mmCIF file of C-alpha atoms in Angstrom:
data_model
loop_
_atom_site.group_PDB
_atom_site.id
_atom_site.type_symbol
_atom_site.label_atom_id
_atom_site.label_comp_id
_atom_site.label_asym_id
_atom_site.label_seq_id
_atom_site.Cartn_x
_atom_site.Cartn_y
_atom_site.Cartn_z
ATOM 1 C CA UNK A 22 -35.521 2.290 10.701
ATOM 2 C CA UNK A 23 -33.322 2.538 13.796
ATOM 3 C CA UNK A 24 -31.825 -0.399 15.759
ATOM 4 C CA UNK A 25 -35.023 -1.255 18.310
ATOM 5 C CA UNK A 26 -37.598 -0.912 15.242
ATOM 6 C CA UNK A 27 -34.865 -3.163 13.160
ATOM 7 C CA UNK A 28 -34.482 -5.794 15.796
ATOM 8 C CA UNK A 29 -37.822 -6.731 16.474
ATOM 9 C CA UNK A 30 -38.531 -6.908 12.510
ATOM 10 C CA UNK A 31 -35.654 -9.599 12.282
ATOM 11 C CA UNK A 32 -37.130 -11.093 15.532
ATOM 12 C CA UNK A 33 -40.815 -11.485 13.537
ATOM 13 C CA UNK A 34 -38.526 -12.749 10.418
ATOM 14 C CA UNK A 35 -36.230 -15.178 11.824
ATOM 15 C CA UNK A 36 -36.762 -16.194 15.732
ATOM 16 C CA UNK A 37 -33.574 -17.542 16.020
ATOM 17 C CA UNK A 38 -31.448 -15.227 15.605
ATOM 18 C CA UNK A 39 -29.858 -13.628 18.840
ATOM 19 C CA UNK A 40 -27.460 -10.278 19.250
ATOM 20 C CA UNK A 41 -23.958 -9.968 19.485
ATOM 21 C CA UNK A 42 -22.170 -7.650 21.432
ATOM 22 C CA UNK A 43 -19.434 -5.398 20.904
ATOM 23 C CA UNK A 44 -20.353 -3.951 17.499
ATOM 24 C CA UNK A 45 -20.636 -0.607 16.365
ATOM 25 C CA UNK A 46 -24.047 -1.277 14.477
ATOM 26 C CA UNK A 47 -26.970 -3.842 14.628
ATOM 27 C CA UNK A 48 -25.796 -7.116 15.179
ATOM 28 C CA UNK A 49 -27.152 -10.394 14.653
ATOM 29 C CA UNK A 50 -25.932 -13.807 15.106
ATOM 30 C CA UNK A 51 -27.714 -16.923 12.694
ATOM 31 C CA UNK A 52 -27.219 -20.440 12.722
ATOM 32 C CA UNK A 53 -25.718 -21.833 9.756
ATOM 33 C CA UNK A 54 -28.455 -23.758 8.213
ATOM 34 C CA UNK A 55 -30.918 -20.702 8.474
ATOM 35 C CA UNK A 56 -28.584 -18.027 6.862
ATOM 36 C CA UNK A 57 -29.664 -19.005 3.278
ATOM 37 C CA UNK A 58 -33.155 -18.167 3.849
ATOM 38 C CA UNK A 59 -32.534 -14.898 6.092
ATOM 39 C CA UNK A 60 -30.308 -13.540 4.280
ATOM 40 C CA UNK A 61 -33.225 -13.641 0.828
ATOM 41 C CA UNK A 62 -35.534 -12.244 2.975
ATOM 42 C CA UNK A 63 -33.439 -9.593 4.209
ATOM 43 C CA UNK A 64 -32.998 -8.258 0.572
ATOM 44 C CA UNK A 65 -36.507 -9.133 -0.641
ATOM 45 C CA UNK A 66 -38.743 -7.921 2.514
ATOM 46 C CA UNK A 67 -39.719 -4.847 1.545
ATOM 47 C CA UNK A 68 -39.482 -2.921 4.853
ATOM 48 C CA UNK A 69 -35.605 -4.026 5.421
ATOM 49 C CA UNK A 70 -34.525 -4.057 1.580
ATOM 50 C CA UNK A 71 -30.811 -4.258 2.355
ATOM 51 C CA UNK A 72 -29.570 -4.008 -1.433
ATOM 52 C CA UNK A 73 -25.966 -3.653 -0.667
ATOM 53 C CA UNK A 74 -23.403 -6.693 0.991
ATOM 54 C CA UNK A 75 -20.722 -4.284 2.005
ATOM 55 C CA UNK A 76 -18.292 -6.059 3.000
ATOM 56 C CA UNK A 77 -17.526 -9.883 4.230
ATOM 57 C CA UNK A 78 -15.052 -11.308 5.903
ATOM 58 C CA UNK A 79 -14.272 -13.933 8.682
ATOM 59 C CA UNK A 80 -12.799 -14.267 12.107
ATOM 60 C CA UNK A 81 -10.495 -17.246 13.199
ATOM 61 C CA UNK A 82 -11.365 -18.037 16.798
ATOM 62 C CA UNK A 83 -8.645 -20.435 16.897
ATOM 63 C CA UNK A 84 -9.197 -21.012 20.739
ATOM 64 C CA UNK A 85 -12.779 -21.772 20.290
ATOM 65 C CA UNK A 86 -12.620 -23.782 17.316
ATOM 66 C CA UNK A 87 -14.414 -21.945 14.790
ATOM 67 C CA UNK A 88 -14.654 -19.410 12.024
ATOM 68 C CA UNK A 89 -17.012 -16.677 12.083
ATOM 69 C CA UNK A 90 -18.223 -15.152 8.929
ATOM 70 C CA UNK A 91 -19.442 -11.515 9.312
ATOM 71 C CA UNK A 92 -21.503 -9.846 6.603
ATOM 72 C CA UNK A 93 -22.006 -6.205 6.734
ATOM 73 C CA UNK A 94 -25.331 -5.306 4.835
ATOM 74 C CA UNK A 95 -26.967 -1.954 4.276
ATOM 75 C CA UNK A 96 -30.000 -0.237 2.651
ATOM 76 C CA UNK A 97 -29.720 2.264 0.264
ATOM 77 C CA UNK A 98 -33.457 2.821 0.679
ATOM 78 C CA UNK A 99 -33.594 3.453 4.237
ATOM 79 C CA UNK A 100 -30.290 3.983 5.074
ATOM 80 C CA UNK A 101 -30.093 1.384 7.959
ATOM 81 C CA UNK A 102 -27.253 -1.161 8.103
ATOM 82 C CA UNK A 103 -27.167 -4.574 9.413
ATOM 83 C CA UNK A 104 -23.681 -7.171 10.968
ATOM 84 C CA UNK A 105 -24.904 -10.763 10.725
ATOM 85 C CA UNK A 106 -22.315 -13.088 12.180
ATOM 86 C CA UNK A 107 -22.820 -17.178 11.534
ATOM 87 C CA UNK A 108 -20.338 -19.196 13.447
ATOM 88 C CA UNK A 109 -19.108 -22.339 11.535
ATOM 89 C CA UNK A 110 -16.712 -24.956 12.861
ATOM 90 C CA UNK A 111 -13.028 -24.880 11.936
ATOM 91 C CA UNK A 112 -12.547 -28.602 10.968
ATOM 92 C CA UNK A 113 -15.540 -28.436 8.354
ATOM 93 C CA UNK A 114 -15.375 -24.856 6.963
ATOM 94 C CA UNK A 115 -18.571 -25.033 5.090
ATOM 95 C CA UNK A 116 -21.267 -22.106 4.440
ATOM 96 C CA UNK A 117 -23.565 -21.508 1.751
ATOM 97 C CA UNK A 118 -22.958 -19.189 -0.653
ATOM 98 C CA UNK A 119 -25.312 -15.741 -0.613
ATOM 99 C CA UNK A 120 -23.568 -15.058 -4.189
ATOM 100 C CA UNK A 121 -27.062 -16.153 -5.976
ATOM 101 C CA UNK A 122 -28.678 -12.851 -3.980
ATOM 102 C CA UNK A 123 -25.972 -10.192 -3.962
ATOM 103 C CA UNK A 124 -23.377 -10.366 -6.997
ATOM 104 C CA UNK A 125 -20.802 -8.944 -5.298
ATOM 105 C CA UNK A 126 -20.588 -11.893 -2.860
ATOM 106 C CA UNK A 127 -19.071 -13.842 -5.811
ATOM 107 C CA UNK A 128 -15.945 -11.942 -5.587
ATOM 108 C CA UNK A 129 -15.785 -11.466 -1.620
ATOM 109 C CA UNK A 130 -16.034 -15.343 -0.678
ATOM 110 C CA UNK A 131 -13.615 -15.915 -3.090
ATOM 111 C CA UNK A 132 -11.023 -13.646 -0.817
ATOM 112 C CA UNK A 133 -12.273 -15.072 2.136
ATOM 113 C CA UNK A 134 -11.731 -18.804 0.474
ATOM 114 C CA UNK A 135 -8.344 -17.385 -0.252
ATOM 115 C CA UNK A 136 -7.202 -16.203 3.225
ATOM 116 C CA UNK A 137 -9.509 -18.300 5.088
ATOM 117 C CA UNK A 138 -10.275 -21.606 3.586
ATOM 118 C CA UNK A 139 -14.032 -21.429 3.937
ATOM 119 C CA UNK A 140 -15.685 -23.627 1.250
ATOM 120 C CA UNK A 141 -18.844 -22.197 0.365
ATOM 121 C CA UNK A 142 -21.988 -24.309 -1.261
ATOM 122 C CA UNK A 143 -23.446 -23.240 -4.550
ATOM 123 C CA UNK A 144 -20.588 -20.995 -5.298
ATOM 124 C CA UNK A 145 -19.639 -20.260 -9.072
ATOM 125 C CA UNK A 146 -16.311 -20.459 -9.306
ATOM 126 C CA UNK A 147 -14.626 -20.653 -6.291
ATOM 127 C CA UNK A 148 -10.962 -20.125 -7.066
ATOM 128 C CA UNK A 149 -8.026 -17.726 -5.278
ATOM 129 C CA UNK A 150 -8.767 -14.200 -5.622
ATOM 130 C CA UNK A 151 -5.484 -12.448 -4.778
ATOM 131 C CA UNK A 152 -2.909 -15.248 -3.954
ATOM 132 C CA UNK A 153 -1.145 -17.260 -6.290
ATOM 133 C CA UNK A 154 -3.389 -20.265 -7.720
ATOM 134 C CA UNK A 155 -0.480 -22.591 -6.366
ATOM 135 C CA UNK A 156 -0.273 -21.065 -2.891
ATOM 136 C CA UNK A 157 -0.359 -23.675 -0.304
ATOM 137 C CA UNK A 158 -2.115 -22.942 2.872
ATOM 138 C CA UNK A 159 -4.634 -20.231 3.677
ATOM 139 C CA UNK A 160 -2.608 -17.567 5.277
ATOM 140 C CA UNK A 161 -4.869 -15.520 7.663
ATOM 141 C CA UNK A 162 -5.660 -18.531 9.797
ATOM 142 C CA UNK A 163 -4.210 -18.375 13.210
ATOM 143 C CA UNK A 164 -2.226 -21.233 12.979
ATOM 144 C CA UNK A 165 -0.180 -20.563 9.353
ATOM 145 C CA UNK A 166 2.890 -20.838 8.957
ATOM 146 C CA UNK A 167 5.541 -20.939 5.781
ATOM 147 C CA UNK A 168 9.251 -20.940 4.932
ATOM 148 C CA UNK A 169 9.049 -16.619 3.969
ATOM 149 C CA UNK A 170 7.472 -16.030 7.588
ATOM 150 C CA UNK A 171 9.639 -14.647 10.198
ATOM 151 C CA UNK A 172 8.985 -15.728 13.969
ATOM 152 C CA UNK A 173 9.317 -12.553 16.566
ATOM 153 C CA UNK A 174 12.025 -13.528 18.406
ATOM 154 C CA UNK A 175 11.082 -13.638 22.363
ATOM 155 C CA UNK B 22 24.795 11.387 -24.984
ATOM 156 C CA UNK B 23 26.184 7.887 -25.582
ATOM 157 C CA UNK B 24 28.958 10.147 -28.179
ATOM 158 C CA UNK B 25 30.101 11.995 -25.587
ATOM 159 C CA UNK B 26 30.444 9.416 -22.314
ATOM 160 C CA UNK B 27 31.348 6.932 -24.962
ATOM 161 C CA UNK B 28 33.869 8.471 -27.689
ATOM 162 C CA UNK B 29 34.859 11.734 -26.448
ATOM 163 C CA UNK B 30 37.038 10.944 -23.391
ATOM 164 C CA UNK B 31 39.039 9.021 -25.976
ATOM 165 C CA UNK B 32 39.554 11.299 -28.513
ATOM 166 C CA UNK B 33 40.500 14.390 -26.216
ATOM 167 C CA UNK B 34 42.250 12.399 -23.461
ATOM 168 C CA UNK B 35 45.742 12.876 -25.530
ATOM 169 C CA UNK B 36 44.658 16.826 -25.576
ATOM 170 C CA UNK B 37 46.474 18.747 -23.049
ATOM 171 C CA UNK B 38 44.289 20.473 -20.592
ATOM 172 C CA UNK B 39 41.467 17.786 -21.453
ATOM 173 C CA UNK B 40 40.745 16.627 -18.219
ATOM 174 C CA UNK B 41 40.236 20.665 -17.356
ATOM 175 C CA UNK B 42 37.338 20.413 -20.128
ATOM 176 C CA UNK B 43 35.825 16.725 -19.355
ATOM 177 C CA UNK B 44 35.260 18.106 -15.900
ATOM 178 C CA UNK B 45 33.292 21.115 -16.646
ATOM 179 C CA UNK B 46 31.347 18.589 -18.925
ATOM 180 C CA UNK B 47 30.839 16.415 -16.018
ATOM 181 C CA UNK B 48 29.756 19.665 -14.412
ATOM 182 C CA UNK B 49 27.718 21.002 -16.618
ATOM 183 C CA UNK B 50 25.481 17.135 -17.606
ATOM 184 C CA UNK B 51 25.240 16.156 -13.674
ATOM 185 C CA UNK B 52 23.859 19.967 -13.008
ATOM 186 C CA UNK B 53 21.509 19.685 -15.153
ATOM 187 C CA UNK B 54 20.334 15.978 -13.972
ATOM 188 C CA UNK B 55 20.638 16.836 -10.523
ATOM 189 C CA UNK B 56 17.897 19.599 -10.895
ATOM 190 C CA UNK B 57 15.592 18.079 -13.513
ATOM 191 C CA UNK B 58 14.901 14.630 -11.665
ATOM 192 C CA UNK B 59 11.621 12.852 -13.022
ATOM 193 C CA UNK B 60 10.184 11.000 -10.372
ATOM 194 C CA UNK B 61 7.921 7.893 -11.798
ATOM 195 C CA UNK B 62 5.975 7.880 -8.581
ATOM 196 C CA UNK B 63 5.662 4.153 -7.502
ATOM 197 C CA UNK B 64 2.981 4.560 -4.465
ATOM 198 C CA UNK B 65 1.613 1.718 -2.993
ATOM 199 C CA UNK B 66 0.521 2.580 0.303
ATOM 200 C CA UNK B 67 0.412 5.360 3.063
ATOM 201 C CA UNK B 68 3.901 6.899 2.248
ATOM 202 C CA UNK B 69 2.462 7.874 -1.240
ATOM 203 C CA UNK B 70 0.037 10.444 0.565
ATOM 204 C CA UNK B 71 3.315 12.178 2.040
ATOM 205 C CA UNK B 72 5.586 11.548 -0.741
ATOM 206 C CA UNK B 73 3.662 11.983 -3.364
ATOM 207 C CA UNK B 74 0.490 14.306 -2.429
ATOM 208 C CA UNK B 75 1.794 16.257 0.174
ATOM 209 C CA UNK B 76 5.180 17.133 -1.069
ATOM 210 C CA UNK B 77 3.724 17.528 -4.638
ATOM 211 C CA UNK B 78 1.188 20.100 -3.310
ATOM 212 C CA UNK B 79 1.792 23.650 -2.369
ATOM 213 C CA UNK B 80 2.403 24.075 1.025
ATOM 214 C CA UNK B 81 5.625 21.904 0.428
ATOM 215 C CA UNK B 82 6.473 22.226 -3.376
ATOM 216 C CA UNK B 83 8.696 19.844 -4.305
ATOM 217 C CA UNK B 84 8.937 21.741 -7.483
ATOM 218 C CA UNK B 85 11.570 23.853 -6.061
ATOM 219 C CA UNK B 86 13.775 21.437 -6.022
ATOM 220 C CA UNK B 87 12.808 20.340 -9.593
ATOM 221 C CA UNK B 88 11.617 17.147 -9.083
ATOM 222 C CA UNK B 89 8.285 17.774 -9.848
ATOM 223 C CA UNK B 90 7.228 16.468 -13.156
ATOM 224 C CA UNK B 91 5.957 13.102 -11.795
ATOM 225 C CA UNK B 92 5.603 10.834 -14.512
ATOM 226 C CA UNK B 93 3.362 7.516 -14.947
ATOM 227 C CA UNK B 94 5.673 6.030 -17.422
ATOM 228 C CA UNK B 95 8.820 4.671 -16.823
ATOM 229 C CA UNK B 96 10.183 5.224 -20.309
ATOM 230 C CA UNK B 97 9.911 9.248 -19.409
ATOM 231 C CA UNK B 98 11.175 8.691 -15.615
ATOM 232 C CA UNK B 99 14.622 8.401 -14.587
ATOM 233 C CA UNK B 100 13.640 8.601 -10.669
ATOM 234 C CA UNK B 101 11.801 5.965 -8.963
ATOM 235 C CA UNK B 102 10.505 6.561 -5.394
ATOM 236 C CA UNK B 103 9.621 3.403 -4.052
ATOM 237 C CA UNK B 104 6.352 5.032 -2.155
ATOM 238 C CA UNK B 105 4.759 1.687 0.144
ATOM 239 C CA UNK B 106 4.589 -2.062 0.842
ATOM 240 C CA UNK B 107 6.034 -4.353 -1.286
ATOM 241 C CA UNK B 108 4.728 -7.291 -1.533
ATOM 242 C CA UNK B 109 5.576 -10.435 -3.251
ATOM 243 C CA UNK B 110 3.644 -10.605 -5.881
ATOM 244 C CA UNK B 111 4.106 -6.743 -6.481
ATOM 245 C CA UNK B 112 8.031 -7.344 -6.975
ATOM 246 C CA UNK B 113 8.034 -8.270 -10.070
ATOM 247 C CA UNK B 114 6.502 -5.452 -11.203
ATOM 248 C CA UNK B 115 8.035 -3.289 -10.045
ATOM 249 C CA UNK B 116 11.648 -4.939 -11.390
ATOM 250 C CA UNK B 117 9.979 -4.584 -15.473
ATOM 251 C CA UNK B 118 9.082 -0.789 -14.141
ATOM 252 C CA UNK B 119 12.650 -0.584 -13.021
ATOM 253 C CA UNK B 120 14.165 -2.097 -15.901
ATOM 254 C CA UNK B 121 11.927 0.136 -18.485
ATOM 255 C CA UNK B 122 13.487 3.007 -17.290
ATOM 256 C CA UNK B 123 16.363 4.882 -19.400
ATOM 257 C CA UNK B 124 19.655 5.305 -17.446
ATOM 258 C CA UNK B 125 20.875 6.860 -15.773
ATOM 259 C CA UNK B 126 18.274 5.991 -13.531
ATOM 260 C CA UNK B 127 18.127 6.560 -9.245
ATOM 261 C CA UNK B 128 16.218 4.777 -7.137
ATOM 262 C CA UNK B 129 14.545 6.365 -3.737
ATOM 263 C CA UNK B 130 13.160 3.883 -1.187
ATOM 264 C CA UNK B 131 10.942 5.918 1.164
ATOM 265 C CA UNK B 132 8.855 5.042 4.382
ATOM 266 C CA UNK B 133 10.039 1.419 6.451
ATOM 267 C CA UNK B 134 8.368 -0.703 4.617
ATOM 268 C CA UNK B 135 10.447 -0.555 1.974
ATOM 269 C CA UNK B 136 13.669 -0.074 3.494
ATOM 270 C CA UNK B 137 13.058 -3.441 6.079
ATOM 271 C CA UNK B 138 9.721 -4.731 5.948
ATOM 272 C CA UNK B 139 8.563 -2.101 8.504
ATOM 273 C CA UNK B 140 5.649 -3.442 10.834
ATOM 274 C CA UNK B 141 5.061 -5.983 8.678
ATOM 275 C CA UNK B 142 8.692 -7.859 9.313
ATOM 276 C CA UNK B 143 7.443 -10.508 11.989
ATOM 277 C CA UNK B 144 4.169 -12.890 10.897
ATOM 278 C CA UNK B 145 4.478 -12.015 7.484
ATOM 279 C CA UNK B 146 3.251 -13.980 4.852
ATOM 280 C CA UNK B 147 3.733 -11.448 1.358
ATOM 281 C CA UNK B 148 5.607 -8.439 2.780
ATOM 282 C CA UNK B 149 9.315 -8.209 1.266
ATOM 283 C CA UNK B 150 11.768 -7.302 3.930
ATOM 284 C CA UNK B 151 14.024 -4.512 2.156
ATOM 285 C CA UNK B 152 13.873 -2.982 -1.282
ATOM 286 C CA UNK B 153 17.531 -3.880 -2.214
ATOM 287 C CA UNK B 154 16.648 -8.066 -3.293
ATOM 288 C CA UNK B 155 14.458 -6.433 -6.259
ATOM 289 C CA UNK B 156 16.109 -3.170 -7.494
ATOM 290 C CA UNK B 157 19.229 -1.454 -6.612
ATOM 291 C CA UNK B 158 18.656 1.279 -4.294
ATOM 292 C CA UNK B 159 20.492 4.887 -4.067
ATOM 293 C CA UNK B 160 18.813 6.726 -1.200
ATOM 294 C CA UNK B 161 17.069 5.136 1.656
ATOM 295 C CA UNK B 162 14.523 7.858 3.443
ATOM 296 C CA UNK B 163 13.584 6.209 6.890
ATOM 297 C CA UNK B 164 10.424 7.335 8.441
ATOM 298 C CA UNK B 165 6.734 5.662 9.125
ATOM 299 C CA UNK B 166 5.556 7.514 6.497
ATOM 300 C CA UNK B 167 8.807 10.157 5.988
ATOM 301 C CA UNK B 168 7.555 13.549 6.383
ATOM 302 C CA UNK B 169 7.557 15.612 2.979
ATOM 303 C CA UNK B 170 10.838 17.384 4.581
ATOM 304 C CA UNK B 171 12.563 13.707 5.264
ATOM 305 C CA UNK B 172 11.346 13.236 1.040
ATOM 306 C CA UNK B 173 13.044 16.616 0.210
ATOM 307 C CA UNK B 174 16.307 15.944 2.497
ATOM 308 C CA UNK B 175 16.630 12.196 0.342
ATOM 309 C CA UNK B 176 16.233 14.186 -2.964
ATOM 310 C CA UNK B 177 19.092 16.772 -1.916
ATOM 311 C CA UNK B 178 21.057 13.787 -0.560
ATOM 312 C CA UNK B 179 20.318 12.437 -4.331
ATOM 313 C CA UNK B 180 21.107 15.642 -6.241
ATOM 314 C CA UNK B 181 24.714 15.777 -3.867
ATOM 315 C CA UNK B 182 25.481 11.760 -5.141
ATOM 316 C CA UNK B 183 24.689 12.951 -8.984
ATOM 317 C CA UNK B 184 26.574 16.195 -8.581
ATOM 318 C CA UNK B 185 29.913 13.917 -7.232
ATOM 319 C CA UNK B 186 29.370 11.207 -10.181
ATOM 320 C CA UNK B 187 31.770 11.451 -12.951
ATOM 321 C CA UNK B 188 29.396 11.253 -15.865
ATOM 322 C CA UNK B 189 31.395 11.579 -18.807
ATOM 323 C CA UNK B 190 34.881 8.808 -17.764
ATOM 324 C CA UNK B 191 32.430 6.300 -15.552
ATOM 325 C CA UNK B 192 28.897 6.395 -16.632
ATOM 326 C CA UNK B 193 27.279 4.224 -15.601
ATOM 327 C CA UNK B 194 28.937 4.213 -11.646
ATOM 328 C CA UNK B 195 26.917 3.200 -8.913
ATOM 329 C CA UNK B 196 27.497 4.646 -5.804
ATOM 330 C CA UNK B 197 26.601 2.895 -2.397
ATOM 331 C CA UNK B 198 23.839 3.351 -0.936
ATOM 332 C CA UNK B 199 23.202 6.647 1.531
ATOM 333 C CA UNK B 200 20.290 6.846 4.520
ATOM 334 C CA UNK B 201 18.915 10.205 3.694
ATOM 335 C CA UNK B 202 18.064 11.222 7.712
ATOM 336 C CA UNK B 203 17.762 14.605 9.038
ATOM 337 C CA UNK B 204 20.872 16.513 9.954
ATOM 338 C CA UNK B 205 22.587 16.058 12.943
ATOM 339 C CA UNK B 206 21.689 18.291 15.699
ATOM 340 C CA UNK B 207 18.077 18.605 14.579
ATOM 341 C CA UNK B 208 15.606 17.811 16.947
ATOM 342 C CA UNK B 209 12.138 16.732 17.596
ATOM 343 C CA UNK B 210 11.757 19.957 19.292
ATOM 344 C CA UNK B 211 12.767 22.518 16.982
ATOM 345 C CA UNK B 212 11.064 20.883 14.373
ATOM 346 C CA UNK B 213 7.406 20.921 16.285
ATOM 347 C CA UNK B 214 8.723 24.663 16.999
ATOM 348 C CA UNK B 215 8.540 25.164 13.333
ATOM 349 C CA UNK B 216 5.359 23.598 12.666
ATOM 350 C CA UNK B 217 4.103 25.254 16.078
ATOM 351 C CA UNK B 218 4.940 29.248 13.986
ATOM 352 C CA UNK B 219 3.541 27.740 10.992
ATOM 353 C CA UNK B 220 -0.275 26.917 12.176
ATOM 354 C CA UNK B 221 0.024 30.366 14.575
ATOM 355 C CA UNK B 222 0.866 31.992 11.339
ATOM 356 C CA UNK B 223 -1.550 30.251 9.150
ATOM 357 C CA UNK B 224 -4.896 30.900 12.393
ATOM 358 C CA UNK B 225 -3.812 34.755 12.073
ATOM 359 C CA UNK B 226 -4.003 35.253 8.178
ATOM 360 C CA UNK B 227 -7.320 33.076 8.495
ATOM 361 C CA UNK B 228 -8.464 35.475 11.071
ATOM 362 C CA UNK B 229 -7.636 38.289 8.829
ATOM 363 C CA UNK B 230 -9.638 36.565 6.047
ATOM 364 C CA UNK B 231 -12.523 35.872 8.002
ATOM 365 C CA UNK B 232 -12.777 39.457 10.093
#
């Protein structure tokens, strides 16, 4: 399916969503509290079938106050790929989890938990993936900072 | 080996002409580990595709300088080439690699990551600035990654430190610590010269192949 056909099918799914600029595929941004239910239908709607979650990740927009989670989705069955972006605030990092419909999600919210600090609902076992299960902090926020970091001098 | 760093210097040092005889020894057991080095190749990151790929693969052959036989174990190793990041939680294991290792053993720190932290020194939360806090390092090869030629000009540096070592009276000797850069003199431009012949070189034989 290519990018006009895709858009309008997510349009008929999910009014609400709206695209974001300044991607090199498809992008959609969801609210929060919809992104459970579009994300289901994304894998179970037979004319989209996106069976793989890529990749996920998350953007600090300190100046803005929030944390945008990006997940990168694509179909092995029609080879079309998808960016959904859901902003969240900063001060309440919370997102549900999308683990129960792609397995992999299990172990990539538990990196972005890690570096991030976004809490996500209905998650397994959300523990540190790569750091140290003592670390203090969640390191690829903006606004870190530890004893081992070393400031740029001006 | 241990019976003849450890006893022999004793028992022939009252021998006239001893010392003649110790140093073709010395000769003769740092030839022979100068040009059979056994790299365990530790890469973590982009320097391993120069210092490890490239240089292992034809076009450079690092087997000329017989340093080829890279080895996964450390037990069969007695070269480590630092090849990438270190991080902190990587440090550690790299010291048990380090310490696995049979001596003598030489360490090469590669790329400038290793050697300072690299672009990783400022904001930092994992990256270790410099090699030398975790194992002791012989030959530093700067470069972001070191070309395969900058690898080859640290392992001659190497060979040049085990040649001068006096194996058989100090064994177990550490030297300081040598930057491994290219020779003085040699500059950007006659190196892209080189490369320059090289590809003109290489686009006429695939000419010939093709017509």
């Amino acid at each position: 399916m290519d990018n006009e056909k895709l858009l309008a099918a997510l349009k008929t799914l999910e009014p609400q969503i709206s695209v974001r600029e300044n991607a090199d595929r498809l992008a959609v941004t969801v609210p929060c509290e919809r992104l459970g239910a579009f994300m289901s239908k994304l894998k179970l709607e037979n004319a989209l079938r996106f069976d793989i979650l890529y990749a996920h990740t998350a953007i600090d927009w300190v100046a803005e106050n929030r944390f945008e989670l990006i997940y990168i989705l694509s179909s092995l069955e029609h080879g079309h790929s998808l960016m959904v972006c859901v902003s969240i605030p900063r001060d309440a990092p919370v997102a549900p989890s999308v683990s129960s419909i792609w397995r992999i999600a299990e172990w990539q919210e538990r990196e972005v938990y890690d570096m991030f600090g976004v809490l996500y609902r209905d998650h397994p076992d959300l523990r540190r993936l790569l750091l140290e299960d003592d670390w203090q902090g969640f390191p690829l926020r903006k606004d870190y900072k530890d004893d081992f970091m070393l400031e740029k001098p001006q | 080996m241990g019976l003849i760093t450890e006893k022999l210097p004793l028992y022939l040092d009252p021998v006239p002409g001893s010392s003649w005889f110790l140093g073709k020894l010395d000769e003769v057991i740092n030839w022979s580990r100068a040009n059979s080095l056994w790299p365990l190749t530790f890469g973590t990151s982009c320097c391993a595709i120069e210092v490890m790929m490239a240089a292992g693969a034809s076009r450079h052959d690092v087997a000329r300088f017989g340093a080829e036989v890279a080895r996964p174990s450390p037990r069969q190793a007695d070269l480590l080439v630092v090849a990438g990041t270190i991080v902190k939680r990587m440090a550690p294991r790299l010291r048990t690699l380090y310490e696995q290792m049979a001596e003598p053993r030489y360490v090469i720190a590669t790329g400038s990551c290793v050697i300072s932290g690299g672009p990783f020194i400022y904001h930092s939360y994992s990256t270790l600035r410099g090699l030398d806090g975790v194992v002791p390092v012989d030959v530093y090869v700067p470069g972001c990654p070191p070309r395969p030629e900058a690898y080859f000009y640290g392992i001659l540096t190497l060979q040049k430190l085990i040649k001068e070592g006096e194996t058989v009276r100090r064994p177990g000797e550490r030297r300081k610590p040598v930057l491994a850069a290219l020779p003085a003199g040699m500059t950007v431009d006659q190196i892209q010269e080189e490369m320059r012949s090289l590809l003109v070189t290489e686009k006429n034989s695939g000419d010939r192949r093709n017509g």
